[in-house]
Tab-separated table of C-alpha atoms in Angstrom:
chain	number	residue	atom	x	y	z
A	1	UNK	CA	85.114	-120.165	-108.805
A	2	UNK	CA	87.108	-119.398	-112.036
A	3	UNK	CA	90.149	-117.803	-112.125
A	4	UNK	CA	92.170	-116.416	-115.129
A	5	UNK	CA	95.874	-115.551	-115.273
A	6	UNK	CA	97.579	-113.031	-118.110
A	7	UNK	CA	100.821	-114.091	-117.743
A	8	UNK	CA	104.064	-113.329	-119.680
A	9	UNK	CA	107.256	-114.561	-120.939
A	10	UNK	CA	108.761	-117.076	-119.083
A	11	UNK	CA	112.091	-116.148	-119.418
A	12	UNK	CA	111.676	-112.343	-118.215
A	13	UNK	CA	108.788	-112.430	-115.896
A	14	UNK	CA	109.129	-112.448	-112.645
A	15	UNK	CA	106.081	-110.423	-111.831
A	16	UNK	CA	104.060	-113.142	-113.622
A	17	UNK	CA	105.665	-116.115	-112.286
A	18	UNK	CA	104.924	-115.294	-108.406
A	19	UNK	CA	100.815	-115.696	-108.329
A	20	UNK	CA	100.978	-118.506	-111.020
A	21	UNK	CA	103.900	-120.091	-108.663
A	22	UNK	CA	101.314	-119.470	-105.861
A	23	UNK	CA	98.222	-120.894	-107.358
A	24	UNK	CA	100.097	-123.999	-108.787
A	25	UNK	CA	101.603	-124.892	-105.483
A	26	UNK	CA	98.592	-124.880	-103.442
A	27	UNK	CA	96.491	-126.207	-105.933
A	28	UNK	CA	93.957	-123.394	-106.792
A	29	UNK	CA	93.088	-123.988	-110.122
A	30	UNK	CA	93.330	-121.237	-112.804
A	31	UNK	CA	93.295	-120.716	-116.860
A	32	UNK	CA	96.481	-119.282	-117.950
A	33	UNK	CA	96.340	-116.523	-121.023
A	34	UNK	CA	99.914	-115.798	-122.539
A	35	UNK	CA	100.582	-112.079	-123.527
A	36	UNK	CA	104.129	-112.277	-124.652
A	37	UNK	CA	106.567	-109.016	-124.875
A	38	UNK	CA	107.005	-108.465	-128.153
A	39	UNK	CA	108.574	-104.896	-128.236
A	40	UNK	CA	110.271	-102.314	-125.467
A	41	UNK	CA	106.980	-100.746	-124.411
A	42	UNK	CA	104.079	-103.083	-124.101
A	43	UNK	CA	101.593	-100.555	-122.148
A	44	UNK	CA	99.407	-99.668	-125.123
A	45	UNK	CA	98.648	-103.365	-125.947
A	46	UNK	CA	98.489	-104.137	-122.469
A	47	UNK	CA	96.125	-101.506	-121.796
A	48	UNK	CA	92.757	-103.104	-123.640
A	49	UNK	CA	92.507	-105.886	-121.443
A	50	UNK	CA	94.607	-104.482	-118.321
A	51	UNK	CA	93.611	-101.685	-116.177
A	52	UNK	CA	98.059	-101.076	-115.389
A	53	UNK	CA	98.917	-101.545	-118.865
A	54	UNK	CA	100.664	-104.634	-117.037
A	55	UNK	CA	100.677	-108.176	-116.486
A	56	UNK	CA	100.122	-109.937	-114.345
A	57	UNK	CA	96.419	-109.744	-113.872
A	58	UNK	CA	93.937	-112.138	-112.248
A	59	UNK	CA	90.249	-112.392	-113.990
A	60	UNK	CA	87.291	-113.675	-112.168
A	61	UNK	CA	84.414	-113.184	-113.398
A	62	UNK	CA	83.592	-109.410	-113.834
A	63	UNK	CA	86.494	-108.621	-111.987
A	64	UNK	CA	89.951	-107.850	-112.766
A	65	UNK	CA	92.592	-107.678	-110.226
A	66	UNK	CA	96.492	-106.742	-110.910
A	67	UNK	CA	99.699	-106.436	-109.961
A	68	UNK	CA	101.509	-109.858	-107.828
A	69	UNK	CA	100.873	-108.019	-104.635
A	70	UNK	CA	96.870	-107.714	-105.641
A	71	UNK	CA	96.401	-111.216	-106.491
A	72	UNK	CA	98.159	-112.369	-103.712
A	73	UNK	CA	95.661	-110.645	-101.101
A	74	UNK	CA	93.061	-111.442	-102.784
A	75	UNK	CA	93.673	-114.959	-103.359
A	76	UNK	CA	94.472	-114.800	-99.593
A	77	UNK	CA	91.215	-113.677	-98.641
A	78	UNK	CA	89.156	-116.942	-100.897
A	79	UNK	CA	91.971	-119.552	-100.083
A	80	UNK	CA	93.760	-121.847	-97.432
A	81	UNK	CA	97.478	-121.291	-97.452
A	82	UNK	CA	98.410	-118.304	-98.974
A	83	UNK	CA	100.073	-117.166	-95.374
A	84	UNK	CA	101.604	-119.549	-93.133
A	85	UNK	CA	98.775	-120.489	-90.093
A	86	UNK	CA	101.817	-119.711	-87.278
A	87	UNK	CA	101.466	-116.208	-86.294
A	88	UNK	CA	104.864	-115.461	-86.069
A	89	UNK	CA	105.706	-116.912	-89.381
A	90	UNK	CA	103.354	-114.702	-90.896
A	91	UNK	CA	104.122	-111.789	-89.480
A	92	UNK	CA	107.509	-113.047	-91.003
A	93	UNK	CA	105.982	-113.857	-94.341
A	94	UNK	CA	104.461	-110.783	-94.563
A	95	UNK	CA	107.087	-108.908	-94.023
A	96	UNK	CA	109.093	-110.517	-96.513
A	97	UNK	CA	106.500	-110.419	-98.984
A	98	UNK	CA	106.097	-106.491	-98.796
A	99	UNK	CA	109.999	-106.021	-98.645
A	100	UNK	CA	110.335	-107.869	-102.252
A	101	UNK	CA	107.258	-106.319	-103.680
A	102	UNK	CA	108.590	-102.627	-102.793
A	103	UNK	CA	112.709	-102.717	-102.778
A	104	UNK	CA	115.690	-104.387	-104.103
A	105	UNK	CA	116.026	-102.420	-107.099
A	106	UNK	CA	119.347	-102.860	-107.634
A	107	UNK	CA	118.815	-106.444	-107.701
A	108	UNK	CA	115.691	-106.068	-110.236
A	109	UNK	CA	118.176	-103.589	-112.727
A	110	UNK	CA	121.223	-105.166	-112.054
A	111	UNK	CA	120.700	-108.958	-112.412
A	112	UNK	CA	117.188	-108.945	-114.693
A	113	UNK	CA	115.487	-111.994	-114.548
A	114	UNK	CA	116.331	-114.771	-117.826
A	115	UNK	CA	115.568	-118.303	-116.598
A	116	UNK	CA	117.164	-119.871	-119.733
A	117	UNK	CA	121.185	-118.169	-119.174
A	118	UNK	CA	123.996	-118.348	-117.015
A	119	UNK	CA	126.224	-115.538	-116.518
A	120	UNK	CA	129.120	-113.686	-114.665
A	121	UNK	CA	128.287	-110.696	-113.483
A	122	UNK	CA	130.415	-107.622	-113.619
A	123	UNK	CA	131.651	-106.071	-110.568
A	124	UNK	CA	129.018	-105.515	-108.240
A	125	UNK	CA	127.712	-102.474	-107.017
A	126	UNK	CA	127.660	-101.352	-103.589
A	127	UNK	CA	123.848	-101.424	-103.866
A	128	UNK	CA	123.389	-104.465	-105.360
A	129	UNK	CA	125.972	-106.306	-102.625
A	130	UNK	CA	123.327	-104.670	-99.969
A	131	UNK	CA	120.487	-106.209	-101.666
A	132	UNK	CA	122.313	-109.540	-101.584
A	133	UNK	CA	123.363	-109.124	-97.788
A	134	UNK	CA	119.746	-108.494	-96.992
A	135	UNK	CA	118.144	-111.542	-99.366
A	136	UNK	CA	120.653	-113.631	-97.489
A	137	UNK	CA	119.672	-112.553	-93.848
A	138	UNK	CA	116.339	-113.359	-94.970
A	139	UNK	CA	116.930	-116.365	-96.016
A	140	UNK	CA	118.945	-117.516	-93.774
A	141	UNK	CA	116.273	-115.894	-90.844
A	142	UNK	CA	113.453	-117.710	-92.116
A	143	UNK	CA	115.078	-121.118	-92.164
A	144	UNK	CA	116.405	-120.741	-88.969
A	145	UNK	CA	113.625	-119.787	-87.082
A	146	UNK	CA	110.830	-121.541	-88.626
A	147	UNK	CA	112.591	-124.913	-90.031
A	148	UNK	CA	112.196	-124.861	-93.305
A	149	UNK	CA	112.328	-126.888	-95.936
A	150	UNK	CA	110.112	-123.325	-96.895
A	151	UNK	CA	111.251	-119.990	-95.855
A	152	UNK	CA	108.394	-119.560	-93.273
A	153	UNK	CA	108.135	-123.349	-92.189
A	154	UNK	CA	107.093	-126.843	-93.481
A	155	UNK	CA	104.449	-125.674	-96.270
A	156	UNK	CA	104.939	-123.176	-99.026
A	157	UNK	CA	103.319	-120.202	-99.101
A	158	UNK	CA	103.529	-116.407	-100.470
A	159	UNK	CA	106.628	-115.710	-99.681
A	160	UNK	CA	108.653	-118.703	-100.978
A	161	UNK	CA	106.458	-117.356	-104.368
A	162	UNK	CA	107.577	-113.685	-104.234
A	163	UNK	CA	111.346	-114.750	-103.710
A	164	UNK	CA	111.200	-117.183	-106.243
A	165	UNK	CA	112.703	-115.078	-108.972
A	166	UNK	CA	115.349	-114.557	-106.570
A	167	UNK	CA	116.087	-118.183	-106.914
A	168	UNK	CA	116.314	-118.156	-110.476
A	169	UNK	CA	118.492	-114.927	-110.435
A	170	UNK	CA	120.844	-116.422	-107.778
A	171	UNK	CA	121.264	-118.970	-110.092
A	172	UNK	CA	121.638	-117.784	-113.573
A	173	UNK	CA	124.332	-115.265	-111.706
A	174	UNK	CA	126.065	-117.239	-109.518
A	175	UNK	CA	124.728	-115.346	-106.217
A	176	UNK	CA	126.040	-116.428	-103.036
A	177	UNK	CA	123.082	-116.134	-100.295
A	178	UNK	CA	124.883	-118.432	-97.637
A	179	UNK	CA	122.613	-120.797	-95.779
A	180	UNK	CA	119.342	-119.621	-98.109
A	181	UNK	CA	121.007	-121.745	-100.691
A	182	UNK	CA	119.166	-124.589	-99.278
A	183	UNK	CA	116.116	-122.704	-99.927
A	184	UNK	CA	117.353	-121.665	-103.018
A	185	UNK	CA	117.820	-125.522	-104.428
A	186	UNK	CA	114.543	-126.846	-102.735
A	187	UNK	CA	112.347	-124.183	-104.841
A	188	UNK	CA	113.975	-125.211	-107.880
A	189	UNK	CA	113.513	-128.285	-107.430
A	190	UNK	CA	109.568	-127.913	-106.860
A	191	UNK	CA	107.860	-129.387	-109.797
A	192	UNK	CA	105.724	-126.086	-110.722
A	193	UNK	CA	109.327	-124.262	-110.783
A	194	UNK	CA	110.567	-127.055	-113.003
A	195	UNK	CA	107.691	-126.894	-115.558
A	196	UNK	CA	108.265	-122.767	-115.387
A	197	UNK	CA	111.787	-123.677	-116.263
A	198	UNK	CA	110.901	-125.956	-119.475
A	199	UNK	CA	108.505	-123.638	-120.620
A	200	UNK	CA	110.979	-121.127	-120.358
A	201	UNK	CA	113.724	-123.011	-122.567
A	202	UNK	CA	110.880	-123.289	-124.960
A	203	UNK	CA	110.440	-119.809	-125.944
A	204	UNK	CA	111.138	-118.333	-129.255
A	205	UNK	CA	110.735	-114.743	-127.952
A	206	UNK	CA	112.880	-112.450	-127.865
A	207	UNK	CA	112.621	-108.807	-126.220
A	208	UNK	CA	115.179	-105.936	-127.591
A	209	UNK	CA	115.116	-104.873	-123.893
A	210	UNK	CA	115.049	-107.535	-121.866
A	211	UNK	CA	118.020	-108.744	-123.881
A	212	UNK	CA	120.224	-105.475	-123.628
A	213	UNK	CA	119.741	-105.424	-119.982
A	214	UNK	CA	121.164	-109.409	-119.789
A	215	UNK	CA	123.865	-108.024	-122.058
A	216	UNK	CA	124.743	-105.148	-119.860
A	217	UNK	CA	124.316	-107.447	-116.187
A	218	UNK	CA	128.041	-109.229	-117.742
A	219	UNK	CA	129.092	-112.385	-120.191
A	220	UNK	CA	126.784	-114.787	-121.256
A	221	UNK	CA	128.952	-118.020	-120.042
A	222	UNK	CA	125.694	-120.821	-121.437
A	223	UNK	CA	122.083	-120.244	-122.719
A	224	UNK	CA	119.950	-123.227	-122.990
A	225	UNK	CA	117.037	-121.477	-124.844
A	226	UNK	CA	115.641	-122.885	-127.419
């Protein structure tokens, strides 16, 4: 079995860095392609070797599977450990993993994803406090019930992936998510996260887009990109 995974940039990507987060964690082995952003709309480019127009997409073989979601099922259904083996914590996992894929817009548009920055947000809005509230009762409901150090028990899986932008974005903002900070420091900590994070520092890209919508989330206090 062979997998390959069109990523993108570090520093933006969060939809990329979930099913390479996965598949470094537990160990499934993969070749990583780099499609970098290199202007506003990427779907043309995207589009000769992605069905979406998007990344990120999983290769193997003749097939081609998309979207974070996608992979993640379907790496489920070939591998050990995607979902926790307690039924309750997957029910839990799922859950989670469904919520994060579909919602928290505000949290998406309002604090976009740059690994390399630090900032203070403006004032939030009512929306975006919500989406905080509810990250945080996750959180906070995952650790609690299942006893962590991972948000569905002992061993990471899926959903400690799909919330890991979150822990990058509760960082570079300044977030408070309670008792999930715990959570929030033992996923940065992981050594996949780390390399994700030096890669990221790395980068010489930058996106007219993805930079306006940093510049709009508040002030740049520190960037550490290269």
């Amino acid at each position: 079995m062979s997998y390959t995974l069109i990523t993108a940039n570090r520093n933006y990507s969060s939809w990329s860095l979930r099913p390479w987060l996965l598949m470094k964690a537990l160990g499934i082995p993969f070749a990583e392609r780099f499609e970098p952003f290199t202007k506003p709309d990427n779907y043309e480019d995207f589009r000769q070797f992605s069905p979406t127009g998007q990344v990120p997409l999983l290769i193997d073989g003749a097939r081609k599977v998309p979207d974070s979601l996608g992979i993640t099922l379907y790496l489920a259904d070939r591998h050990e450990g995607v979902w926790p083996a307690d039924p309750e914590a997957r029910i839990f996992a799922m859950g989670a993993v469904c919520e994060m894929h579909g919602g928290f817009g505000h949290l998406r548009n309002d604090c976009t994803m740059n690994v390399g920055v630090r900032v203070t947000p403006k004032p939030m809005s009512e929306g975006l406090q919500r989406n905080i509230t509810r990250v945080r009762e996750i959180f906070e409901h995952g650790l609690a019930q299942f006893g962590g150090p991972w948000l569905a028990g002992p061993a990471f899986t899926a959903v400690d992936a799909f919330f890991a932008p979150v822990a990058f974005r509760v960082r570079t903002y300044g977030l408070d998510v309670g008792k999930g900070q715990a959570w929030v420091d033992h996923v940065l900590a992981h050594p996949a996260m780390r390399d994700w994070e030096e890669q990221a520092l790395a980068e010489e890209w930058r996106e007219e887009m993805h930079e306006a919508e940093l510049a709009a989330a508040g002030v740049i206090t520190a960037d550490y990109r290269q």
